[in-house]
Amino acid sequence: DPARDLLTDQITLIRPDGTRKNYTTAIRLYSLTELIALLKACGMEPESWYGGLNGSPLQLESRRLAIVSRRGD
C-alpha cells in the first residue's frame, strides 16, 4: 500500500492434519531519510549506513539496511 507505506501479505499455514490457518501481516516500510529523521529526533546522530551487516554498500538491491549512529552531543 504505497499511500500508507505498508507491505501486506497473506499467509496460509497448513498443519500436518490438513487444517489451515490464514494470517494477514503488515510491515511498515521506512526510507533511509525517514529513519535518519527518527534517529535525530531521538537524539542520535547517524554516521553511516550499509546494505548489510557485513558493511556492504547500500544499493537498491540491498536486502537489509544497517545504520551506525551515536548519541548526539
GROMACS .gro file of N, CA and C in nm:
model
  219
    1ASP      N    1   0.085  -0.117   0.000
    1ASP     CA    2   0.000   0.000   0.000
    1ASP      C    3   0.090   0.123   0.000
    2PRO      N    4   0.122   0.176  -0.115
    2PRO     CA    5   0.214   0.289  -0.123
    2PRO      C    6   0.166   0.414  -0.049
    3ALA      N    7   0.035   0.434  -0.039
    3ALA     CA    8  -0.016   0.553   0.028
    3ALA      C    9   0.013   0.551   0.177
    4ARG      N   10   0.022   0.433   0.235
    4ARG     CA   11   0.049   0.421   0.379
    4ARG      C   12   0.186   0.360   0.408
    5ASP      N   13   0.265   0.336   0.304
    5ASP     CA   14   0.398   0.274   0.318
    5ASP      C   15   0.391   0.141   0.393
    6LEU      N   16   0.294   0.059   0.355
    6LEU     CA   17   0.277  -0.072   0.417
    6LEU      C   18   0.294  -0.182   0.313
    7LEU      N   19   0.361  -0.286   0.355
    7LEU     CA   20   0.372  -0.407   0.274
    7LEU      C   21   0.285  -0.512   0.344
    8THR      N   22   0.177  -0.553   0.279
    8THR     CA   23   0.087  -0.652   0.338
    8THR      C   24   0.101  -0.784   0.265
    9ASP      N   25   0.077  -0.891   0.339
    9ASP     CA   26   0.091  -1.025   0.281
    9ASP      C   27  -0.010  -1.117   0.346
   10GLN      N   28  -0.057  -1.211   0.270
   10GLN     CA   29  -0.148  -1.314   0.318
   10GLN      C   30  -0.068  -1.444   0.335
   11ILE      N   31  -0.077  -1.505   0.452
   11ILE     CA   32  -0.003  -1.628   0.480
   11ILE      C   33  -0.103  -1.736   0.519
   12THR      N   34  -0.087  -1.854   0.461
   12THR     CA   35  -0.169  -1.968   0.498
   12THR      C   36  -0.078  -2.078   0.552
   13LEU      N   37  -0.101  -2.117   0.678
   13LEU     CA   38  -0.027  -2.227   0.737
   13LEU      C   39  -0.112  -2.353   0.725
   14ILE      N   40  -0.052  -2.459   0.674
   14ILE     CA   41  -0.122  -2.586   0.662
   14ILE      C   42  -0.055  -2.683   0.758
   15ARG      N   43  -0.130  -2.728   0.855
   15ARG     CA   44  -0.077  -2.819   0.958
   15ARG      C   45  -0.075  -2.962   0.903
   16PRO      N   46   0.002  -3.049   0.968
   16PRO     CA   47   0.011  -3.187   0.922
   16PRO      C   48  -0.126  -3.258   0.914
   17ASP      N   49  -0.220  -3.215   0.999
   17ASP     CA   50  -0.353  -3.278   0.995
   17ASP      C   51  -0.442  -3.218   0.885
   18GLY      N   52  -0.387  -3.121   0.808
   18GLY     CA   53  -0.461  -3.063   0.697
   18GLY      C   54  -0.538  -2.937   0.731
   19THR      N   55  -0.546  -2.903   0.859
   19THR     CA   56  -0.616  -2.779   0.895
   19THR      C   57  -0.534  -2.659   0.850
   20ARG      N   58  -0.606  -2.552   0.821
   20ARG     CA   59  -0.541  -2.432   0.770
   20ARG      C   60  -0.568  -2.315   0.863
   21LYS      N   61  -0.471  -2.227   0.870
   21LYS     CA   62  -0.486  -2.103   0.946
   21LYS      C   63  -0.436  -1.990   0.857
   22ASN      N   64  -0.521  -1.890   0.834
   22ASN     CA   65  -0.486  -1.776   0.749
   22ASN      C   66  -0.448  -1.656   0.835
   23TYR      N   67  -0.342  -1.588   0.794
   23TYR     CA   68  -0.295  -1.469   0.862
   23TYR      C   69  -0.273  -1.358   0.761
   24THR      N   70  -0.289  -1.237   0.806
   24THR     CA   71  -0.251  -1.121   0.728
   24THR      C   72  -0.142  -1.049   0.806
   25THR      N   73  -0.031  -1.018   0.739
   25THR     CA   74   0.076  -0.944   0.804
   25THR      C   75   0.088  -0.808   0.738
   26ALA      N   76   0.135  -0.712   0.813
   26ALA     CA   77   0.160  -0.577   0.760
   26ALA      C   78   0.291  -0.529   0.817
   27ILE      N   79   0.380  -0.483   0.730
   27ILE     CA   80   0.510  -0.434   0.771
   27ILE      C   81   0.520  -0.288   0.727
   28ARG      N   82   0.553  -0.201   0.820
   28ARG     CA   83   0.571  -0.059   0.788
   28ARG      C   84   0.708  -0.042   0.725
   29LEU      N   85   0.714   0.022   0.611
   29LEU     CA   86   0.839   0.044   0.540
   29LEU      C   87   0.885   0.188   0.563
   30TYR      N   88   1.013   0.204   0.596
   30TYR     CA   89   1.072   0.336   0.616
   30TYR      C   90   1.184   0.356   0.517
   31SER      N   91   1.194   0.476   0.464
   31SER     CA   92   1.307   0.510   0.377
   31SER      C   93   1.426   0.545   0.465
   32LEU      N   94   1.543   0.547   0.406
   32LEU     CA   95   1.663   0.588   0.480
   32LEU      C   96   1.644   0.729   0.535
   33THR      N   97   1.588   0.818   0.457
   33THR     CA   98   1.565   0.956   0.501
   33THR      C   99   1.474   0.960   0.624
   34GLU      N  100   1.368   0.880   0.624
   34GLU     CA  101   1.277   0.875   0.738
   34GLU      C  102   1.347   0.820   0.862
   35LEU      N  103   1.426   0.714   0.844
   35LEU     CA  104   1.497   0.655   0.958
   35LEU      C  105   1.598   0.752   1.018
   36ILE      N  106   1.669   0.825   0.932
   36ILE     CA  107   1.765   0.925   0.981
   36ILE      C  108   1.691   1.032   1.062
   37ALA      N  109   1.577   1.078   1.013
   37ALA     CA  110   1.498   1.179   1.085
   37ALA      C  111   1.451   1.126   1.219
   38LEU      N  112   1.407   0.999   1.223
   38LEU     CA  113   1.363   0.939   1.350
   38LEU      C  114   1.479   0.929   1.449
   39LEU      N  115   1.595   0.887   1.401
   39LEU     CA  116   1.712   0.878   1.488
   39LEU      C  117   1.749   1.014   1.544
   40LYS      N  118   1.751   1.115   1.458
   40LYS     CA  119   1.785   1.250   1.503
   40LYS      C  120   1.684   1.302   1.604
   41ALA      N  121   1.556   1.270   1.584
   41ALA     CA  122   1.452   1.312   1.678
   41ALA      C  123   1.471   1.248   1.816
   42CYS      N  124   1.541   1.135   1.820
   42CYS     CA  125   1.567   1.065   1.946
   42CYS      C  126   1.704   1.101   2.004
   43GLY      N  127   1.770   1.201   1.945
   43GLY     CA  128   1.898   1.243   1.996
   43GLY      C  129   2.016   1.164   1.945
   44MET      N  130   1.998   1.087   1.840
   44MET     CA  131   2.106   1.009   1.781
   44MET      C  132   2.161   1.081   1.658
   45GLU      N  133   2.287   1.056   1.628
   45GLU     CA  134   2.350   1.116   1.511
   45GLU      C  135   2.397   1.005   1.417
   46PRO      N  136   2.325   0.980   1.308
   46PRO     CA  137   2.365   0.876   1.213
   46PRO      C  138   2.502   0.909   1.153
   47GLU      N  139   2.590   0.809   1.150
   47GLU     CA  140   2.724   0.828   1.096
   47GLU      C  141   2.744   0.761   0.961
   48SER      N  142   2.685   0.644   0.943
   48SER     CA  143   2.700   0.571   0.817
   48SER      C  144   2.588   0.469   0.805
   49TRP      N  145   2.569   0.420   0.683
   49TRP     CA  146   2.466   0.319   0.658
   49TRP      C  147   2.518   0.223   0.552
   50TYR      N  148   2.469   0.100   0.563
   50TYR     CA  149   2.520  -0.009   0.480
   50TYR      C  150   2.403  -0.094   0.428
   51GLY      N  151   2.433  -0.173   0.327
   51GLY     CA  152   2.335  -0.263   0.268
   51GLY      C  153   2.332  -0.400   0.334
   52GLY      N  154   2.403  -0.416   0.443
   52GLY     CA  155   2.405  -0.543   0.516
   52GLY      C  156   2.493  -0.532   0.637
   53LEU      N  157   2.487  -0.632   0.722
   53LEU     CA  158   2.567  -0.634   0.844
   53LEU      C  159   2.714  -0.655   0.815
   54ASN      N  160   2.748  -0.693   0.693
   54ASN     CA  161   2.887  -0.714   0.654
   54ASN      C  162   2.953  -0.586   0.605
   55GLY      N  163   2.882  -0.473   0.610
   55GLY     CA  164   2.938  -0.345   0.567
   55GLY      C  165   2.932  -0.320   0.418
   56SER      N  166   2.855  -0.398   0.346
   56SER     CA  167   2.843  -0.378   0.202
   56SER      C  168   2.771  -0.246   0.174
   57PRO      N  169   2.799  -0.184   0.058
   57PRO     CA  170   2.735  -0.057   0.027
   57PRO      C  171   2.583  -0.072   0.013
   58LEU      N  172   2.510   0.031   0.055
   58LEU     CA  173   2.365   0.032   0.040
   58LEU      C  174   2.331   0.057  -0.107
   59GLN      N  175   2.253  -0.032  -0.165
   59GLN     CA  176   2.211  -0.021  -0.305
   59GLN      C  177   2.062  -0.052  -0.312
   60LEU      N  178   2.002  -0.023  -0.424
   60LEU     CA  179   1.859  -0.053  -0.440
   60LEU      C  180   1.830  -0.201  -0.424
   61GLU      N  181   1.927  -0.286  -0.458
   61GLU     CA  182   1.907  -0.431  -0.448
   61GLU      C  183   1.934  -0.485  -0.308
   62SER      N  184   1.983  -0.402  -0.217
   62SER     CA  185   2.017  -0.448  -0.082
   62SER      C  186   1.895  -0.505  -0.014
   63ARG      N  187   1.914  -0.614   0.058
   63ARG     CA  188   1.804  -0.678   0.129
   63ARG      C  189   1.792  -0.628   0.273
   64ARG      N  190   1.895  -0.558   0.319
   64ARG     CA  191   1.894  -0.505   0.455
   64ARG      C  192   1.944  -0.362   0.455
   65LEU      N  193   1.919  -0.296   0.566
   65LEU     CA  194   1.973  -0.163   0.590
   65LEU      C  195   2.029  -0.164   0.731
   66ALA      N  196   2.156  -0.136   0.743
   66ALA     CA  197   2.221  -0.126   0.874
   66ALA      C  198   2.269   0.018   0.891
   67ILE      N  199   2.228   0.081   1.000
   67ILE     CA  200   2.266   0.219   1.026
   67ILE      C  201   2.353   0.224   1.152
   68VAL      N  202   2.467   0.291   1.142
   68VAL     CA  203   2.553   0.313   1.257
   68VAL      C  204   2.530   0.456   1.303
   69SER      N  205   2.497   0.473   1.430
   69SER     CA  206   2.474   0.607   1.482
   69SER      C  207   2.530   0.616   1.623
   70ARG      N  208   2.543   0.739   1.671
   70ARG     CA  209   2.593   0.763   1.806
   70ARG      C  210   2.501   0.863   1.873
   71ARG      N  211   2.512   0.869   2.005
   71ARG     CA  212   2.435   0.969   2.077
   71ARG      C  213   2.482   1.108   2.037
   72GLY      N  214   2.389   1.196   2.011
   72GLY     CA  215   2.425   1.333   1.977
   72GLY      C  216   2.487   1.405   2.095
   73ASP      N  217   2.562   1.509   2.065
   73ASP     CA  218   2.628   1.586   2.171
   73ASP      C  219   2.534   1.680   2.240
   0.00000   0.00000   0.00000
